[in-house]
Coordinates of C-alpha atoms in Angstrom, one line a residue:
M1 CA 133.0 69.2 57.2
E2 CA 131.5 67.7 60.4
A3 CA 128.0 66.3 60.2
Q4 CA 125.4 68.3 62.2
P5 CA 123.6 66.3 64.8
L6 CA 119.9 65.8 64.1
E7 CA 117.4 67.4 66.4
S8 CA 115.5 64.9 68.5
T9 CA 111.8 65.3 67.6
H10 CA 108.8 63.1 67.9
A11 CA 109.0 62.5 64.1
T12 CA 112.6 61.4 64.2
R13 CA 112.0 59.0 67.0
N14 CA 109.1 57.4 65.1
P15 CA 110.3 57.1 61.5
L16 CA 107.7 54.5 60.6
F17 CA 104.7 56.9 61.1
P18 CA 103.5 59.3 58.4
V19 CA 104.8 62.8 59.1
I20 CA 102.6 65.9 58.7
P21 CA 104.7 68.4 56.7
P22 CA 105.4 71.7 58.5
Q23 CA 104.4 75.1 57.2
T24 CA 107.2 76.9 55.4
N25 CA 107.6 80.7 55.5
I26 CA 108.2 82.7 52.3
P27 CA 111.9 83.9 52.1
K28 CA 112.3 87.6 52.7
A29 CA 113.6 89.9 50.0
K30 CA 117.4 90.6 50.4
S31 CA 118.1 93.7 48.4
K32 CA 116.8 97.1 49.0
E33 CA 115.2 97.3 45.5
E34 CA 113.4 94.1 46.1
K35 CA 112.1 95.4 49.4
N36 CA 110.8 98.6 47.8
D37 CA 109.2 96.6 44.9
T38 CA 107.5 94.3 47.5
Q39 CA 106.2 97.3 49.4
S40 CA 104.8 99.0 46.4
R41 CA 103.1 95.7 45.3
K42 CA 101.6 95.3 48.7
E43 CA 100.1 98.9 48.6
A44 CA 98.7 98.3 45.2
L45 CA 97.1 95.0 46.3
L46 CA 95.7 96.7 49.4
E47 CA 94.0 99.3 47.2
D48 CA 92.5 96.6 45.0
Y49 CA 91.3 94.8 48.1
Q50 CA 89.5 97.8 49.4
A51 CA 87.8 98.4 46.1
F52 CA 86.8 94.8 45.9
F53 CA 85.4 94.8 49.4
K54 CA 83.3 97.9 48.7
W55 CA 82.0 96.3 45.5
R56 CA 81.2 93.1 47.3
E57 CA 79.3 94.8 50.0
D58 CA 77.1 96.5 47.4
E59 CA 76.5 93.2 45.6
I60 CA 75.7 91.4 48.9
R61 CA 73.2 94.1 49.8
E62 CA 71.5 93.8 46.4
L63 CA 71.4 90.0 46.6
A64 CA 69.8 90.1 50.1
K65 CA 67.1 92.5 48.9
K66 CA 66.4 90.5 45.8
H67 CA 66.1 87.1 47.4
G68 CA 64.8 88.1 50.8
K69 CA 67.8 86.8 52.7
S70 CA 69.8 88.4 55.4
E71 CA 73.2 89.9 54.6
E72 CA 74.8 87.6 57.2
H73 CA 73.5 84.5 55.4
I74 CA 74.7 85.8 52.0
C75 CA 78.2 86.5 53.5
K76 CA 78.4 82.9 54.9
V77 CA 77.5 81.4 51.5
V78 CA 79.8 83.7 49.5
N79 CA 82.7 83.2 51.9
N80 CA 82.2 79.5 52.1
V81 CA 82.2 79.5 55.9
T82 CA 82.1 75.9 57.2
Q83 CA 79.1 74.9 59.2
L84 CA 80.9 72.1 61.0
N85 CA 81.4 72.6 64.7
R86 CA 82.3 70.4 67.6
R87 CA 79.0 71.3 69.2
R88 CA 76.0 72.4 67.3
K89 CA 74.5 75.7 68.3
G90 CA 70.8 76.0 69.0
N91 CA 68.6 77.7 66.4
V92 CA 64.9 78.8 66.2
S93 CA 63.8 75.5 64.6
N94 CA 65.2 73.5 67.5
A95 CA 63.6 75.9 70.0
L96 CA 60.2 75.5 68.3
V97 CA 60.4 71.7 68.2
H98 CA 61.5 71.6 71.8
Y99 CA 58.6 73.8 72.9
K100 CA 56.1 71.7 70.9
A101 CA 57.5 68.4 72.2
E102 CA 57.0 69.5 75.8
E103 CA 53.5 70.6 75.0
I104 CA 52.2 67.5 73.2
N105 CA 54.2 64.9 75.2
E106 CA 53.1 66.2 78.6
G107 CA 51.7 63.4 80.6
L108 CA 52.5 60.7 78.1
G109 CA 54.6 57.7 79.1
P110 CA 57.3 55.7 77.2
G111 CA 55.9 54.3 74.0
E112 CA 53.1 56.9 73.8
R113 CA 55.1 60.0 73.0
Y114 CA 55.1 61.5 69.5
S115 CA 58.1 60.9 67.2
P116 CA 60.4 63.7 66.0
T117 CA 58.8 63.6 62.6
E118 CA 55.3 64.1 64.0
I119 CA 56.5 66.9 66.3
C120 CA 58.1 68.8 63.3
Q121 CA 54.9 68.4 61.4
A122 CA 52.9 69.7 64.4
V123 CA 55.1 72.8 64.5
K124 CA 54.4 73.5 60.8
D125 CA 50.6 73.1 61.4
D126 CA 50.5 75.4 64.4
P127 CA 49.7 78.9 63.2
D128 CA 50.6 80.4 66.6
L129 CA 54.2 79.2 66.4
Q130 CA 54.5 80.4 62.8
S131 CA 53.5 84.0 63.7
L132 CA 55.7 84.6 66.7
N133 CA 57.5 88.0 66.9
D134 CA 61.2 88.5 67.7
D135 CA 60.7 88.9 71.4
E136 CA 58.7 85.7 71.7
L137 CA 61.3 83.8 69.6
E138 CA 64.1 85.2 71.8
E139 CA 62.2 84.0 74.9
L140 CA 61.9 80.5 73.4
M141 CA 65.6 80.5 72.6
K142 CA 66.5 81.3 76.2
T143 CA 64.3 78.6 77.5
F144 CA 65.7 76.1 75.0
E145 CA 69.3 77.0 75.9
T146 CA 68.6 76.7 79.6
D147 CA 67.1 73.2 79.2
R148 CA 69.9 72.2 76.9
L149 CA 72.5 73.3 79.5
E150 CA 70.7 71.4 82.2
W151 CA 70.6 68.3 80.1
A152 CA 74.4 68.6 79.4
T153 CA 75.4 69.3 83.0
G154 CA 72.6 67.7 85.0
V155 CA 73.1 64.6 87.1
R156 CA 71.9 61.2 86.1
A157 CA 68.7 59.9 87.8
S158 CA 70.0 56.5 88.7
N159 CA 73.3 54.7 89.3
R160 CA 72.8 52.5 86.3
A161 CA 72.3 55.6 84.0
A162 CA 75.4 57.2 85.5
T163 CA 77.5 54.1 84.9
Q164 CA 76.4 53.9 81.3
D165 CA 77.2 57.5 80.7
F166 CA 80.6 57.1 82.2
N167 CA 81.4 54.0 80.1
R168 CA 80.4 55.8 76.9
N169 CA 82.4 59.0 77.6
S170 CA 85.4 57.2 79.0
K171 CA 85.7 55.3 75.8
L172 CA 85.9 58.5 73.9
L173 CA 88.5 59.9 76.3
H174 CA 90.7 56.8 75.9
E175 CA 90.5 57.1 72.1
E176 CA 91.4 60.8 72.3
M177 CA 94.4 60.1 74.6
A178 CA 95.7 57.5 72.2
M179 CA 95.4 59.9 69.3
M180 CA 97.2 62.6 71.3
S181 CA 100.0 60.2 72.0
R182 CA 100.4 59.2 68.4
R183 CA 100.2 62.8 66.9
M184 CA 102.2 64.7 69.6
G185 CA 104.1 62.2 71.6
A186 CA 102.3 63.1 74.8
V187 CA 102.2 60.5 77.5
G188 CA 99.9 60.3 80.6
L189 CA 97.4 58.3 82.5
A190 CA 94.0 59.0 83.9
V191 CA 92.5 57.3 87.0
F192 CA 88.7 57.3 87.6
S193 CA 86.7 55.9 90.4
R194 CA 83.3 56.1 91.9
G195 CA 82.5 59.1 94.0
H196 CA 80.0 57.5 96.4
V197 CA 79.7 54.1 98.0
S198 CA 76.4 53.5 96.2
N199 CA 77.8 54.2 92.7
T200 CA 78.5 51.2 90.4
I201 CA 81.4 52.8 88.4
K202 CA 84.4 50.5 88.4
P203 CA 87.9 51.8 89.2
T204 CA 89.6 52.3 85.8
I205 CA 93.0 53.5 84.6
F206 CA 93.5 54.8 81.1
R207 CA 97.0 55.2 79.8
T208 CA 98.6 56.2 76.5
D209 CA 101.1 53.3 76.6
S210 CA 101.4 50.1 78.6
Q211 CA 104.8 51.2 79.9
I212 CA 103.2 54.1 81.7
L213 CA 101.8 51.7 84.3
D214 CA 105.4 51.1 85.4
F215 CA 105.3 54.6 86.9
I216 CA 102.8 53.3 89.5
T217 CA 104.9 50.3 90.3
D218 CA 108.2 52.1 90.6
T219 CA 106.8 55.1 92.5
F220 CA 104.2 53.7 94.8
G221 CA 105.5 50.2 95.1
M222 CA 102.2 48.5 94.2
S223 CA 100.5 47.1 91.2
P224 CA 98.1 49.2 89.1
L225 CA 95.1 47.2 90.3
E226 CA 96.0 47.8 93.9
F227 CA 96.6 51.5 93.2
S228 CA 93.2 51.8 91.6
L229 CA 91.4 50.1 94.5
K230 CA 93.2 52.3 97.0
F231 CA 92.2 55.3 95.0
D232 CA 88.6 54.1 95.0
A233 CA 88.7 53.6 98.8
W234 CA 90.1 57.1 99.3
A235 CA 87.5 58.7 97.0
V236 CA 84.6 57.0 98.8
A237 CA 86.0 58.0 102.2
L238 CA 86.4 61.6 100.9
D239 CA 82.7 61.7 99.9
T240 CA 81.7 60.7 103.4
R241 CA 83.3 63.8 104.9
A242 CA 82.1 66.0 102.0
S243 CA 80.0 69.2 102.3
P244 CA 77.2 69.2 104.8
S245 CA 73.5 69.1 103.7
N246 CA 71.7 71.1 106.4
L247 CA 71.3 74.9 106.3
P248 CA 73.3 75.8 109.5
E249 CA 76.4 73.8 108.4
L250 CA 76.3 75.2 104.9
Q251 CA 76.1 78.7 106.3
K252 CA 79.0 78.0 108.6
E253 CA 81.1 76.6 105.8
C254 CA 80.5 79.6 103.5
A255 CA 81.3 82.1 106.2
K256 CA 84.5 80.2 107.0
E257 CA 85.5 80.1 103.3
I258 CA 85.0 83.9 103.0
V259 CA 87.0 84.7 106.1
N260 CA 89.8 82.3 105.1
G261 CA 90.0 83.9 101.6
L262 CA 90.1 87.3 103.2
N263 CA 93.0 86.4 105.5
K264 CA 94.9 84.6 102.7
I265 CA 94.8 87.6 100.3
L266 CA 95.9 90.0 103.1
N267 CA 98.5 87.5 104.4
K268 CA 97.3 88.1 107.9
K269 CA 95.6 86.2 110.7
G270 CA 92.5 87.1 112.7
V271 CA 90.9 89.5 110.3
T272 CA 87.2 89.2 110.5
M273 CA 84.6 90.0 107.8
Q274 CA 82.5 93.1 108.3
Y275 CA 79.4 92.7 106.2
S276 CA 77.6 95.7 107.6
K277 CA 80.7 97.9 107.1
Y278 CA 82.0 96.2 104.0
E279 CA 82.7 99.4 102.1
V280 CA 84.6 101.1 104.9
E281 CA 86.3 98.3 106.8
I282 CA 87.2 96.1 103.9
R283 CA 87.2 97.9 100.5
A284 CA 88.4 101.3 101.7
R285 CA 90.8 100.0 104.3
Y286 CA 92.5 97.1 102.4
H287 CA 91.6 98.0 98.8
I288 CA 90.2 94.5 98.1
E289 CA 86.8 93.3 97.2
L290 CA 84.8 90.1 97.0
R291 CA 84.0 89.4 93.3
G292 CA 81.6 86.9 91.7
W293 CA 78.9 87.1 94.3
P294 CA 75.9 85.1 92.9
Q295 CA 73.4 87.5 91.4
N296 CA 70.3 85.5 92.2
I297 CA 71.1 85.8 96.0
G298 CA 71.0 89.6 95.9
C299 CA 73.5 92.0 97.5
L300 CA 76.5 91.0 99.6
C301 CA 75.4 89.8 103.0
S302 CA 76.4 87.3 105.7
P303 CA 75.8 83.6 104.8
H304 CA 73.9 83.3 108.0
A305 CA 71.3 85.8 106.6
I306 CA 70.6 83.4 103.7
T307 CA 67.7 81.2 104.7
T308 CA 67.2 78.9 101.7
I309 CA 69.1 75.7 100.8
Q310 CA 69.1 76.6 97.1
E311 CA 70.7 80.0 97.6
I312 CA 73.3 78.8 100.1
R313 CA 74.3 75.9 97.8
R314 CA 74.8 78.4 94.9
L315 CA 77.1 80.4 97.1
Q316 CA 78.9 77.3 98.3
E317 CA 79.5 76.2 94.6
A318 CA 80.7 79.7 93.6
L319 CA 83.2 79.8 96.5
R320 CA 84.5 76.2 95.8
S321 CA 84.8 76.8 92.0
G322 CA 86.6 80.1 92.5
E323 CA 83.9 82.1 90.7
C324 CA 83.4 84.0 94.0
H325 CA 86.8 85.1 95.2
W326 CA 88.8 87.9 96.7
A327 CA 90.7 90.2 94.4
A328 CA 92.6 93.5 94.6
M329 CA 90.8 96.6 93.5
T330 CA 91.9 98.6 90.5
R331 CA 93.2 102.1 90.8
H332 CA 90.1 103.4 89.1
G333 CA 87.9 101.5 91.5
V334 CA 89.8 102.8 94.5
A335 CA 89.6 106.4 93.3
E336 CA 85.8 106.0 92.6
L337 CA 85.3 104.5 96.1
K338 CA 87.0 107.5 97.7
E339 CA 84.9 109.9 95.8
N340 CA 81.7 108.1 96.8
M341 CA 82.8 108.0 100.5
K342 CA 83.3 111.8 100.5
D343 CA 79.7 112.5 99.7
A344 CA 78.2 109.6 101.7
P345 CA 77.1 110.6 105.3
R346 CA 78.8 108.8 108.1
P347 CA 76.6 106.4 110.1
P348 CA 75.7 107.5 113.6
R349 CA 77.8 106.0 116.4
K350 CA 76.1 103.8 119.0
T351 CA 75.1 105.6 122.2
Q352 CA 77.0 104.5 125.3
S353 CA 75.0 102.4 127.8
D354 CA 76.1 104.5 130.8
K355 CA 75.4 107.8 129.2
G356 CA 74.7 110.5 131.9
K357 CA 76.1 108.3 134.8
P358 CA 79.3 109.0 136.7
R359 CA 82.1 106.7 135.6
G360 CA 85.4 105.8 137.3
P361 CA 86.3 105.1 140.9
H362 CA 87.0 108.8 141.6
N363 CA 83.5 109.8 140.7
K364 CA 82.0 106.9 142.7
A365 CA 83.9 108.0 145.8
M366 CA 82.7 111.6 145.4
S367 CA 79.0 110.7 145.2
G368 CA 77.8 110.5 148.8
G369 CA 74.5 110.4 150.5
D370 CA 73.2 114.0 149.8
N371 CA 71.8 113.1 146.4
G372 CA 75.2 112.7 144.9
K373 CA 76.4 116.0 146.4
G374 CA 78.5 114.6 149.3
K375 CA 81.6 116.2 150.5
Q376 CA 84.8 115.2 148.7
R377 CA 86.9 112.8 150.7
G378 CA 90.6 113.7 151.4
R379 CA 93.5 111.6 150.6
N380 CA 93.9 110.2 154.1
A381 CA 90.2 109.6 154.6
S382 CA 89.2 106.0 155.2
P383 CA 87.6 104.4 152.3
V384 CA 84.0 103.1 152.3
R385 CA 83.7 99.7 153.9
K386 CA 82.3 97.1 151.6
K387 CA 79.5 94.9 152.5
R388 CA 79.5 91.2 151.9
K389 CA 76.4 89.0 151.9
V390 CA 76.6 85.6 153.5
M391 CA 74.2 82.7 153.7
G392 CA 71.5 83.1 156.4
G393 CA 70.5 86.6 155.5
E394 CA 73.1 88.4 157.8
T395 CA 75.2 91.2 156.4
M396 CA 78.9 91.0 157.1
Y397 CA 81.3 93.9 156.7
K398 CA 84.6 93.3 155.0
S399 CA 87.5 94.7 157.0
N400 CA 90.0 97.1 155.4
E401 CA 93.4 95.7 154.6
F402 CA 95.1 98.9 155.7
V403 CA 94.0 101.3 158.4
H404 CA 94.6 105.0 157.6
S405 CA 95.4 107.4 160.5
S406 CA 95.6 111.2 160.4
G407 CA 98.5 113.2 161.7
E408 CA 96.5 114.6 164.6
E409 CA 95.6 111.2 166.0
S410 CA 99.2 110.1 165.9
G411 CA 100.2 113.2 167.9
E412 CA 97.6 112.7 170.6
E413 CA 98.8 109.1 171.1
D414 CA 102.3 110.4 171.7

């Protein structure tokens, strides 16, 4: 009997590392009797489960009433739900401490502010904070989550603080990449550089293995140090031609981004955006719509109608990140739009600028001197001679290119 070749896995290629045992499946029943017996035991177990769940709900309800706790809290304790998370969630206690810290530390400098222990004690001693209703607590939670998000996603105030933050997080990233390579056999590299000429972040390359750096040498024909320096120079040059900072340029960029997305989804060129007739000319005609428009800006309008830097930057960020994008409408949306357009009145058309005036060369030739009631000229009648103004105030008459003659005049000449 020939030996079967072993499958090449990460574990077989690294026999010296400890192997995490795989999960094994329970073998299925082979005979029909065993299948029927397994099915009957499953049904009996399901009935016992249902009876147990009903009994447990009643007991949890009784425990919650007896000890003054919520049913959710009792369920977490009974089910032994883990409280460990990668990121801690905010709670009411954090919101109260955050609110009290901003209140008592306002106007105090470094070294004069209260410690966390003193702030927690101040929260307990404040009767107003201890008697807040549900609506007020919910408002405090919203403020706390907003400030927490700004702290996590906000920018550093100085280049030194940004560099320290980068060094701390890049160390965690390097450790995570090493663990991924050890557990899963994944390989890769990460290149970081400063994003502005004034930043003090040093160009850095993280890799899972030292041999990964040979990829840069073999592919680009340069050393890793030279590659990182060139990447740093490219990133700094890219920042110099980044997004504009004044309002007209931002409006122009957002309008161009919207039009480019419209032509891309339609696979056409030269299609313009109709903001005033968006429902008719865009949605009803092409069955597409612009989704993710920032709510704090208001209804859909032209970027040139947005007159504040904050709002136009929000729109710019939404367009760049893809949150605001063009997408095809659903069938339900198209049908609903058609129903709404049937009942909606059509807007009045613009009145022509030459309304009530004779138009065309024929009507101009018919209008003579008698208040527009001149005699209609014949086909062979000589046209009106045009006047031409020249310098000096004198009026010159432009001669006709062709001289028309009637049949009678030609007979007399013969």
